[in-house]
Amino acid sequence: MGLAALLLWRGMLERTRPLLWALMLAFPFPFIANSAGWMVAELGRQPWLVFGLLRTADGTSHLVHPGQTIFTALGFAGLYLVLGLLYLFLVAREVAHGPAAQE
Amino acid sequence: MEMFWFWTVAVVMALYAMLDGFDFGAGILHLFVAKTDAERRQVLAAIGPWWDGNEVWLLAGGGTLFLAFPKVLAAGFSGFYLAMFLVIWCLILRGISIEFRSHLGDGLWRAFWDGMFALASAAMPVLLGAALGNVVRGVPLDGSGFFNIPLFTHWDVTNPVGILDWYTVLMGVFVLAALSCHGALYLAWKTDGPVRDRSRAAALRLWVATVALALAATVATARVNPDIYARLPHAPLAWLGLALYAGGLLAAIAGLRTGRDLLAFAGSSAFILGILAATAACLFPVMLRSTLDPAWSLTAYNASAGPYALKAGMRWWLAAFPLALGYFAWLGWVHRGKVEAGDYGH
């Protein structure tokens, strides 16, 4: 990124094809870093819900039936699957269109 | 201190209903008041700068409950588990509909997301109204401070109660009409051309429905929770709320008749804030009423966090609240004036 910034500043970035390839292939990394960061925070904390104070097993709602949580988890998974596919479709369409000639 | 936090929750929730209410109303009505694609975009541009910021007041309400009244939050979110998820899914679908529709020019694509937007916008007021109905009627809180409530039982307000009964459904329909009217008045104020004319016509009819349902809800509430009216003589803030309620309704129709759109919208805002303030003042200090035994109700005094949390939280709130209000005032200033047909930018 530092190298790319330097080249952009010197006005040479658009002619440095290997770096442009690397930048294009790097696009999933922010998403991966974001998700991985959440997973480190949430999974690394187990078995604590509040570290050192409250265990996850003690923090659950007694009156919520397990079937309800399965229902809502599946609901979220289904909703996000549909939205994720639509998102990919829209992004792919945007990429296929290419950049606007002149804004 | 507990009183300060009770009113903070009440004010944030009332502001949420008033603010997100107008974009729910706009969402419900856009199928009827905006016929062409350009008109639909005009409606979306009118609420565009507002709707996502408005939703944050709901988060602020939940966050305030978490900070000040954790027992109310724990009982409410466990007890209304599935209803809470319905609210979340409706809010997701609403936001997605607004964002996705403009990415394809295809007519079917746009019609689908417009329909989804209207559906999710209509479901939200019904859910919020039913939630208000449950708060007023009470829930089966037992001695443990928790409750478990089915979606419906025998449709009556006596035990065993369900989330839906004749009273909470009536409240849902009332809030649906009130927020539709609110949204129509907002669109009348912020748009011009055919959208404004149709919004004004819709607002007139919805105003009549709102007044009729408000009277029905007021009478029904006396039967469902007589404590509310017993407290009325001792709650001066409730009288202020009732004055806003009645004055707001009158200002709305006066503004509508004379074409003063801002007056009409301000009236409808005062009506929503007033009716919720009066309800809160008459419920105080009860936050979640128990239908089993009044001693098991969660109140501002037995459900609050410790004194340190309340005090530290208050310092942050007093700093943050003016900032949030200032942001909304600035937003209103930047987007003052009408959204004209063909002017989609925001």
Short mmCIF file of C-alpha atoms in Angstrom, two decimals:
data_model
loop_
_atom_site.label_atom_id
_atom_site.label_comp_id
_atom_site.label_asym_id
_atom_site.label_seq_id
_atom_site.Cartn_x
_atom_site.Cartn_y
_atom_site.Cartn_z
CA MET A 1 0.00 0.00 0.00
CA GLY A 2 2.89 2.31 0.84
CA LEU A 3 4.51 1.63 -2.49
CA ALA A 4 1.19 2.21 -4.28
CA ALA A 5 0.70 5.51 -2.45
CA LEU A 6 4.20 6.60 -3.39
CA LEU A 7 3.66 5.71 -7.05
CA LEU A 8 0.25 7.42 -7.07
CA TRP A 9 1.87 10.54 -5.66
CA ARG A 10 4.57 10.37 -8.38
CA GLY A 11 1.84 9.78 -10.99
CA MET A 12 3.30 6.40 -12.01
CA LEU A 13 0.74 4.03 -10.45
CA GLU A 14 -1.40 3.68 -13.56
CA ARG A 15 1.56 2.41 -15.60
CA THR A 16 2.85 -0.11 -13.02
CA ARG A 17 0.88 -3.17 -14.14
CA PRO A 18 2.24 -5.78 -11.65
CA LEU A 19 1.27 -3.56 -8.71
CA LEU A 20 -2.18 -2.91 -10.18
CA TRP A 21 -2.71 -6.69 -10.40
CA ALA A 22 -1.64 -7.09 -6.78
CA LEU A 23 -4.01 -4.31 -5.70
CA MET A 24 -6.93 -5.81 -7.59
CA LEU A 25 -6.36 -9.27 -6.11
CA ALA A 26 -6.09 -7.73 -2.64
CA PHE A 27 -9.71 -6.58 -2.61
CA PRO A 28 -11.05 -9.45 -0.40
CA PHE A 29 -8.45 -8.81 2.31
CA PRO A 30 -10.34 -6.01 4.14
CA PHE A 31 -13.44 -8.24 4.32
CA ILE A 32 -11.36 -11.16 5.61
CA ALA A 33 -9.57 -8.95 8.14
CA ASN A 34 -12.88 -7.51 9.33
CA SER A 35 -14.53 -10.92 9.79
CA ALA A 36 -11.41 -12.47 11.30
CA GLY A 37 -11.15 -9.60 13.77
CA TRP A 38 -14.71 -10.22 14.93
CA MET A 39 -14.06 -13.94 15.24
CA VAL A 40 -10.91 -13.35 17.31
CA ALA A 41 -12.85 -11.00 19.61
CA GLU A 42 -15.89 -13.23 20.00
CA LEU A 43 -14.36 -16.73 19.92
CA GLY A 44 -11.13 -15.82 21.69
CA ARG A 45 -13.16 -14.56 24.64
CA GLN A 46 -14.86 -17.92 25.26
CA PRO A 47 -15.90 -19.32 27.67
CA TRP A 48 -16.47 -15.80 28.98
CA LEU A 49 -19.26 -13.49 27.89
CA VAL A 50 -17.79 -10.62 29.92
CA PHE A 51 -14.16 -11.56 30.48
CA GLY A 52 -13.57 -12.73 34.03
CA LEU A 53 -17.06 -11.74 35.16
CA LEU A 54 -19.79 -13.66 33.36
CA ARG A 55 -19.60 -17.04 31.66
CA THR A 56 -21.47 -17.52 28.36
CA ALA A 57 -23.30 -20.50 29.85
CA ASP A 58 -24.62 -18.24 32.66
CA GLY A 59 -25.64 -15.43 30.31
CA THR A 60 -28.31 -17.24 28.32
CA SER A 61 -32.03 -16.52 28.54
CA HIS A 62 -33.74 -19.34 30.39
CA LEU A 63 -37.12 -18.71 28.88
CA VAL A 64 -36.08 -18.64 25.21
CA HIS A 65 -36.65 -22.10 23.78
CA PRO A 66 -33.73 -23.61 21.80
CA GLY A 67 -36.10 -24.08 18.87
CA GLN A 68 -36.66 -20.32 18.76
CA THR A 69 -32.93 -19.62 18.53
CA ILE A 70 -32.57 -22.20 15.75
CA PHE A 71 -35.46 -20.55 13.92
CA THR A 72 -33.95 -17.06 14.16
CA ALA A 73 -30.43 -18.30 13.32
CA LEU A 74 -31.79 -20.01 10.20
CA GLY A 75 -33.81 -16.91 9.39
CA PHE A 76 -30.72 -14.73 9.58
CA ALA A 77 -28.66 -17.22 7.57
CA GLY A 78 -31.33 -17.38 4.87
CA LEU A 79 -31.78 -13.62 4.72
CA TYR A 80 -28.04 -12.99 4.55
CA LEU A 81 -27.56 -15.72 1.94
CA VAL A 82 -30.14 -14.07 -0.35
CA LEU A 83 -28.75 -10.59 0.30
CA GLY A 84 -25.18 -11.84 -0.19
CA LEU A 85 -26.03 -13.39 -3.56
CA LEU A 86 -27.82 -10.21 -4.66
CA TYR A 87 -24.80 -8.21 -3.52
CA LEU A 88 -22.40 -10.35 -5.52
CA PHE A 89 -24.69 -10.11 -8.55
CA LEU A 90 -24.79 -6.30 -8.31
CA VAL A 91 -21.02 -6.02 -7.78
CA ALA A 92 -20.31 -8.35 -10.71
CA ARG A 93 -22.66 -6.31 -12.87
CA GLU A 94 -20.95 -3.08 -11.83
CA VAL A 95 -17.51 -4.56 -12.62
CA ALA A 96 -18.67 -5.89 -15.98
CA HIS A 97 -19.86 -2.38 -16.87
CA GLY A 98 -16.34 -1.04 -16.33
CA PRO A 99 -15.46 2.47 -15.23
CA ALA A 100 -17.46 5.41 -16.54
CA ALA A 101 -15.73 7.08 -19.49
CA GLN A 102 -15.80 10.56 -17.97
CA GLU A 103 -17.58 11.69 -14.83
CA MET B 1 -32.06 9.81 39.32
CA GLU B 2 -34.29 6.86 38.40
CA MET B 3 -36.89 9.39 37.28
CA PHE B 4 -34.35 11.11 35.02
CA TRP B 5 -33.57 7.78 33.34
CA PHE B 6 -37.22 6.77 33.06
CA TRP B 7 -37.89 9.99 31.19
CA THR B 8 -34.75 9.62 29.08
CA VAL B 9 -36.03 6.25 27.86
CA ALA B 10 -39.50 7.69 27.30
CA VAL B 11 -38.25 10.75 25.40
CA VAL B 12 -35.91 8.71 23.20
CA MET B 13 -38.67 6.22 22.35
CA ALA B 14 -41.16 9.02 21.64
CA LEU B 15 -38.63 10.80 19.41
CA TYR B 16 -38.01 7.48 17.65
CA ALA B 17 -41.73 7.00 16.98
CA MET B 18 -42.07 10.57 15.72
CA LEU B 19 -38.94 10.52 13.52
CA ASP B 20 -38.90 7.01 12.10
CA GLY B 21 -42.69 7.27 12.02
CA PHE B 22 -42.68 9.72 9.13
CA ASP B 23 -40.43 7.58 6.99
CA PHE B 24 -42.52 4.47 7.80
CA GLY B 25 -45.56 6.47 6.71
CA ALA B 26 -43.80 7.63 3.55
CA GLY B 27 -42.82 4.01 2.85
CA ILE B 28 -46.40 2.77 3.27
CA LEU B 29 -47.87 5.52 1.12
CA HIS B 30 -45.31 5.74 -1.67
CA LEU B 31 -47.10 3.04 -3.67
CA PHE B 32 -50.25 5.17 -3.67
CA VAL B 33 -49.02 8.77 -3.75
CA ALA B 34 -46.12 8.20 -6.18
CA LYS B 35 -47.11 6.48 -9.41
CA THR B 36 -44.13 6.92 -11.71
CA ASP B 37 -40.50 6.01 -11.16
CA ALA B 38 -39.57 9.70 -10.96
CA GLU B 39 -42.19 10.29 -8.26
CA ARG B 40 -40.99 7.25 -6.29
CA ARG B 41 -37.48 8.68 -6.38
CA GLN B 42 -38.87 12.01 -5.23
CA VAL B 43 -40.37 10.29 -2.16
CA LEU B 44 -37.12 8.45 -1.47
CA ALA B 45 -35.15 11.69 -1.84
CA ALA B 46 -37.49 13.35 0.68
CA ILE B 47 -36.75 10.75 3.37
CA GLY B 48 -33.26 9.88 2.07
CA PRO B 49 -31.25 12.07 4.45
CA TRP B 50 -33.35 11.02 7.45
CA TRP B 51 -34.43 7.41 7.61
CA ASP B 52 -31.20 5.76 8.72
CA GLY B 53 -30.47 8.47 11.28
CA ASN B 54 -34.03 8.11 12.61
CA GLU B 55 -33.50 4.40 13.24
CA VAL B 56 -30.56 5.18 15.50
CA TRP B 57 -33.01 6.53 18.10
CA LEU B 58 -34.29 2.97 18.51
CA LEU B 59 -30.73 1.82 19.16
CA ALA B 60 -30.32 4.71 21.60
CA GLY B 61 -33.48 3.58 23.39
CA GLY B 62 -32.20 0.00 23.65
CA GLY B 63 -28.77 1.24 24.77
CA THR B 64 -30.35 3.46 27.43
CA LEU B 65 -32.37 0.52 28.75
CA PHE B 66 -29.18 -1.56 28.85
CA LEU B 67 -27.36 1.13 30.80
CA ALA B 68 -30.09 2.24 33.20
CA PHE B 69 -32.66 -0.58 33.42
CA PRO B 70 -30.85 -3.85 32.57
CA LYS B 71 -33.62 -5.94 34.14
CA VAL B 72 -36.25 -4.42 31.85
CA LEU B 73 -34.01 -5.04 28.85
CA ALA B 74 -33.31 -8.64 29.89
CA ALA B 75 -36.96 -9.45 30.58
CA GLY B 76 -38.26 -7.65 27.49
CA PHE B 77 -35.75 -9.01 24.98
CA SER B 78 -36.15 -12.60 26.27
CA GLY B 79 -39.91 -12.41 26.57
CA PHE B 80 -40.51 -10.80 23.18
CA TYR B 81 -37.75 -12.84 21.53
CA LEU B 82 -39.46 -13.65 18.22
CA ALA B 83 -41.22 -10.28 18.00
CA MET B 84 -37.84 -8.54 18.40
CA PHE B 85 -36.45 -10.54 15.49
CA LEU B 86 -39.43 -9.60 13.35
CA VAL B 87 -38.59 -5.94 14.06
CA ILE B 88 -34.94 -6.47 13.12
CA TRP B 89 -35.81 -8.30 9.90
CA CYS B 90 -38.30 -5.61 8.89
CA LEU B 91 -35.68 -2.91 9.46
CA ILE B 92 -33.11 -4.87 7.42
CA LEU B 93 -35.53 -5.38 4.52
CA ARG B 94 -36.55 -1.72 4.58
CA GLY B 95 -32.97 -0.47 4.36
CA ILE B 96 -32.04 -3.01 1.70
CA SER B 97 -35.10 -2.11 -0.40
CA ILE B 98 -34.13 1.56 -0.46
CA GLU B 99 -30.50 0.80 -1.32
CA PHE B 100 -31.05 -1.98 -3.88
CA ARG B 101 -33.87 -0.54 -5.97
CA SER B 102 -31.77 2.10 -7.71
CA HIS B 103 -29.04 -0.31 -8.85
CA LEU B 104 -31.05 -1.75 -11.73
CA GLY B 105 -33.29 0.14 -14.12
CA ASP B 106 -35.43 -2.95 -14.69
CA GLY B 107 -39.13 -2.35 -13.97
CA LEU B 108 -39.76 -5.69 -12.25
CA TRP B 109 -36.71 -5.25 -10.00
CA ARG B 110 -37.87 -1.80 -8.92
CA ALA B 111 -41.49 -2.84 -8.43
CA PHE B 112 -40.32 -5.76 -6.25
CA TRP B 113 -38.21 -3.55 -3.96
CA ASP B 114 -40.89 -0.86 -3.84
CA GLY B 115 -43.38 -3.51 -2.69
CA MET B 116 -40.92 -4.87 -0.13
CA PHE B 117 -40.29 -1.34 1.15
CA ALA B 118 -44.03 -0.70 1.58
CA LEU B 119 -44.60 -4.08 3.25
CA ALA B 120 -41.76 -3.71 5.76
CA SER B 121 -42.78 -0.08 6.40
CA ALA B 122 -46.36 -1.17 7.15
CA ALA B 123 -45.29 -4.05 9.40
CA MET B 124 -43.13 -1.82 11.61
CA PRO B 125 -45.91 0.48 12.96
CA VAL B 126 -48.12 -2.56 13.62
CA LEU B 127 -45.28 -4.19 15.58
CA LEU B 128 -44.53 -0.96 17.47
CA GLY B 129 -48.22 -0.44 18.25
CA ALA B 130 -48.55 -4.01 19.50
CA ALA B 131 -45.42 -3.45 21.61
CA LEU B 132 -46.96 -0.32 23.13
CA GLY B 133 -50.15 -2.28 23.74
CA ASN B 134 -48.17 -4.96 25.57
CA VAL B 135 -46.44 -2.36 27.75
CA VAL B 136 -49.78 -0.76 28.67
CA ARG B 137 -51.65 -4.03 29.20
CA GLY B 138 -48.78 -5.77 30.97
CA VAL B 139 -47.00 -9.08 30.52
CA PRO B 140 -47.00 -12.22 32.68
CA LEU B 141 -43.93 -11.26 34.75
CA ASP B 142 -43.45 -13.72 37.60
CA GLY B 143 -41.40 -13.40 40.78
CA SER B 144 -38.14 -14.15 38.91
CA GLY B 145 -38.45 -10.90 36.93
CA PHE B 146 -38.86 -12.71 33.62
CA PHE B 147 -41.79 -13.71 31.47
CA ASN B 148 -42.58 -15.94 28.55
CA ILE B 149 -45.43 -14.90 26.29
CA PRO B 150 -46.95 -16.74 23.34
CA LEU B 151 -47.81 -14.92 20.13
CA PHE B 152 -51.52 -15.19 20.91
CA THR B 153 -53.81 -17.07 23.28
CA HIS B 154 -57.54 -16.39 23.49
CA TRP B 155 -57.34 -12.83 22.10
CA ASP B 156 -58.43 -11.33 25.39
CA VAL B 157 -56.55 -9.09 27.82
CA THR B 158 -57.02 -11.46 30.77
CA ASN B 159 -54.50 -14.15 31.74
CA PRO B 160 -53.07 -16.08 30.02
CA VAL B 161 -52.17 -13.13 27.82
CA GLY B 162 -50.53 -13.29 24.39
CA ILE B 163 -48.57 -10.70 22.42
CA LEU B 164 -51.61 -10.27 20.19
CA ASP B 165 -55.10 -9.77 21.56
CA TRP B 166 -57.95 -7.45 20.63
CA TYR B 167 -56.31 -4.57 22.49
CA THR B 168 -52.76 -4.86 21.13
CA VAL B 169 -54.09 -5.42 17.59
CA LEU B 170 -56.23 -2.30 18.00
CA MET B 171 -53.10 -0.43 19.10
CA GLY B 172 -51.21 -1.81 16.08
CA VAL B 173 -53.91 -0.59 13.69
CA PHE B 174 -54.07 2.77 15.48
CA VAL B 175 -50.31 3.30 15.19
CA LEU B 176 -50.44 2.17 11.53
CA ALA B 177 -53.07 4.85 10.78
CA ALA B 178 -51.35 7.53 12.88
CA LEU B 179 -47.93 7.00 11.28
CA SER B 180 -49.42 6.75 7.77
CA CYS B 181 -51.07 10.12 8.38
CA HIS B 182 -47.79 11.44 9.80
CA GLY B 183 -45.91 10.25 6.71
CA ALA B 184 -48.51 11.76 4.38
CA LEU B 185 -48.16 15.12 6.13
CA TYR B 186 -44.38 14.88 5.89
CA LEU B 187 -44.56 14.20 2.14
CA ALA B 188 -47.06 17.04 1.70
CA TRP B 189 -44.58 19.34 3.40
CA LYS B 190 -41.42 18.14 1.65
CA THR B 191 -42.59 17.52 -1.93
CA ASP B 192 -44.37 19.41 -4.65
CA GLY B 193 -46.43 18.57 -7.72
CA PRO B 194 -48.72 15.53 -7.95
CA VAL B 195 -47.04 13.77 -4.99
CA ARG B 196 -47.95 16.67 -2.70
CA ASP B 197 -51.56 16.77 -3.92
CA ARG B 198 -52.05 13.02 -3.46
CA SER B 199 -50.32 13.12 -0.06
CA ARG B 200 -52.65 15.87 1.12
CA ALA B 201 -55.71 13.94 -0.04
CA ALA B 202 -54.43 10.80 1.71
CA ALA B 203 -53.61 12.75 4.87
CA LEU B 204 -57.17 14.10 5.11
CA ARG B 205 -58.68 10.61 5.08
CA LEU B 206 -56.01 9.19 7.36
CA TRP B 207 -56.53 12.03 9.83
CA VAL B 208 -60.18 11.01 10.25
CA ALA B 209 -59.15 7.36 10.74
CA THR B 210 -56.45 8.41 13.23
CA VAL B 211 -58.86 10.47 15.35
CA ALA B 212 -61.44 7.66 15.40
CA LEU B 213 -58.82 5.05 16.33
CA ALA B 214 -57.21 7.36 18.91
CA LEU B 215 -60.57 7.71 20.66
CA ALA B 216 -61.15 3.94 20.48
CA ALA B 217 -57.64 3.29 21.86
CA THR B 218 -58.15 5.81 24.67
CA VAL B 219 -61.43 4.18 25.73
CA ALA B 220 -59.98 0.67 25.41
CA THR B 221 -56.96 1.61 27.52
CA ALA B 222 -59.29 2.61 30.36
CA ARG B 223 -60.65 -0.94 30.38
CA VAL B 224 -57.32 -2.70 29.98
CA ASN B 225 -55.25 -0.74 32.50
CA PRO B 226 -57.43 1.35 34.85
CA ASP B 227 -54.31 2.29 36.89
CA ILE B 228 -53.36 4.69 34.08
CA TYR B 229 -56.41 6.87 34.60
CA ALA B 230 -56.15 6.56 38.37
CA ARG B 231 -52.74 8.22 38.14
CA LEU B 232 -53.86 10.96 35.79
CA PRO B 233 -54.84 13.52 38.48
CA HIS B 234 -51.40 13.14 40.11
CA ALA B 235 -49.34 13.37 36.92
CA PRO B 236 -49.00 17.01 35.78
CA LEU B 237 -46.80 15.95 32.83
CA ALA B 238 -49.64 13.79 31.57
CA TRP B 239 -51.80 16.90 31.23
CA LEU B 240 -49.08 18.54 29.17
CA GLY B 241 -48.98 15.39 27.04
CA LEU B 242 -52.75 15.40 26.60
CA ALA B 243 -52.65 19.08 25.62
CA LEU B 244 -50.05 18.25 22.96
CA TYR B 245 -52.17 15.27 21.84
CA ALA B 246 -55.37 17.29 21.35
CA GLY B 247 -53.64 20.48 20.17
CA GLY B 248 -51.52 18.49 17.71
CA LEU B 249 -54.54 16.82 16.13
CA LEU B 250 -56.29 20.18 15.76
CA ALA B 251 -53.16 21.85 14.34
CA ALA B 252 -52.78 18.99 11.86
CA ILE B 253 -56.29 19.41 10.43
CA ALA B 254 -56.08 23.21 10.52
CA GLY B 255 -52.76 23.11 8.65
CA LEU B 256 -54.11 20.59 6.17
CA ARG B 257 -57.25 22.64 5.46
CA THR B 258 -55.35 25.89 4.90
CA GLY B 259 -52.39 24.37 3.03
CA ARG B 260 -49.87 25.23 5.75
CA ASP B 261 -47.99 21.94 5.44
CA LEU B 262 -45.35 22.60 8.07
CA LEU B 263 -48.02 23.43 10.67
CA ALA B 264 -49.85 20.20 9.83
CA PHE B 265 -46.68 18.10 10.14
CA ALA B 266 -45.68 19.83 13.38
CA GLY B 267 -49.18 19.15 14.71
CA SER B 268 -48.95 15.47 13.91
CA SER B 269 -45.47 15.33 15.53
CA ALA B 270 -46.85 16.99 18.68
CA PHE B 271 -49.73 14.50 18.69
CA ILE B 272 -47.35 11.50 18.62
CA LEU B 273 -44.99 12.95 21.24
CA GLY B 274 -47.95 14.03 23.41
CA ILE B 275 -49.79 10.72 23.45
CA LEU B 276 -46.57 8.86 24.31
CA ALA B 277 -45.58 11.40 26.98
CA ALA B 278 -49.04 11.16 28.57
CA THR B 279 -48.82 7.35 28.55
CA ALA B 280 -45.33 7.40 30.11
CA ALA B 281 -46.38 9.92 32.77
CA CYS B 282 -49.36 7.77 33.74
CA LEU B 283 -47.33 4.54 33.77
CA PHE B 284 -44.52 5.98 35.93
CA PRO B 285 -42.76 4.38 37.71
CA VAL B 286 -43.93 1.09 36.16
CA MET B 287 -41.89 0.09 33.09
CA LEU B 288 -43.20 -3.43 32.57
CA ARG B 289 -46.49 -4.19 34.29
CA SER B 290 -47.10 -7.70 35.59
CA THR B 291 -50.51 -9.17 34.76
CA LEU B 292 -50.02 -11.79 37.48
CA ASP B 293 -49.28 -9.64 40.54
CA PRO B 294 -48.64 -5.86 40.70
CA ALA B 295 -45.80 -6.57 43.15
CA TRP B 296 -43.89 -8.32 40.36
CA SER B 297 -43.98 -5.35 37.98
CA LEU B 298 -40.61 -3.98 36.93
CA THR B 299 -40.42 -0.31 37.91
CA ALA B 300 -37.86 2.45 37.49
CA TYR B 301 -36.88 1.82 41.12
CA ASN B 302 -36.58 -1.98 41.32
CA ALA B 303 -35.11 -2.55 37.86
CA SER B 304 -32.46 0.17 37.65
CA ALA B 305 -28.69 -0.24 37.57
CA GLY B 306 -26.55 0.83 40.55
CA PRO B 307 -26.14 4.51 41.51
CA TYR B 308 -22.63 4.72 40.01
CA ALA B 309 -23.77 3.53 36.57
CA LEU B 310 -26.71 5.97 36.59
CA LYS B 311 -24.51 8.88 37.60
CA ALA B 312 -21.65 8.16 35.18
CA GLY B 313 -24.16 7.48 32.40
CA MET B 314 -25.94 10.76 33.01
CA ARG B 315 -22.75 12.77 32.42
CA TRP B 316 -22.27 11.14 29.02
CA TRP B 317 -25.92 11.49 28.12
CA LEU B 318 -26.07 15.18 28.95
CA ALA B 319 -23.07 15.73 26.69
CA ALA B 320 -24.27 13.46 23.86
CA PHE B 321 -27.94 14.43 23.69
CA PRO B 322 -27.36 18.06 22.56
CA LEU B 323 -24.85 16.75 20.00
CA ALA B 324 -27.46 14.38 18.53
CA LEU B 325 -30.13 17.08 18.49
CA GLY B 326 -27.66 19.51 16.94
CA TYR B 327 -26.88 17.03 14.20
CA PHE B 328 -30.59 16.63 13.39
CA ALA B 329 -31.07 20.41 13.39
CA TRP B 330 -28.12 20.79 11.01
CA LEU B 331 -29.49 18.01 8.78
CA GLY B 332 -32.84 19.79 8.63
CA TRP B 333 -31.14 23.06 7.73
CA VAL B 334 -29.07 21.51 4.94
CA HIS B 335 -32.12 19.77 3.46
CA ARG B 336 -34.59 22.61 3.98
CA GLY B 337 -37.15 23.28 1.30
CA LYS B 338 -39.08 20.95 -0.94
CA VAL B 339 -37.79 18.05 -2.98
CA GLU B 340 -38.98 18.89 -6.47
CA ALA B 341 -40.00 16.30 -9.01
CA GLY B 342 -36.88 15.29 -10.93
CA ASP B 343 -34.53 16.40 -8.15
CA TYR B 344 -33.17 13.12 -6.81
CA GLY B 345 -29.96 14.19 -5.15
CA HIS B 346 -29.40 14.04 -1.43
#
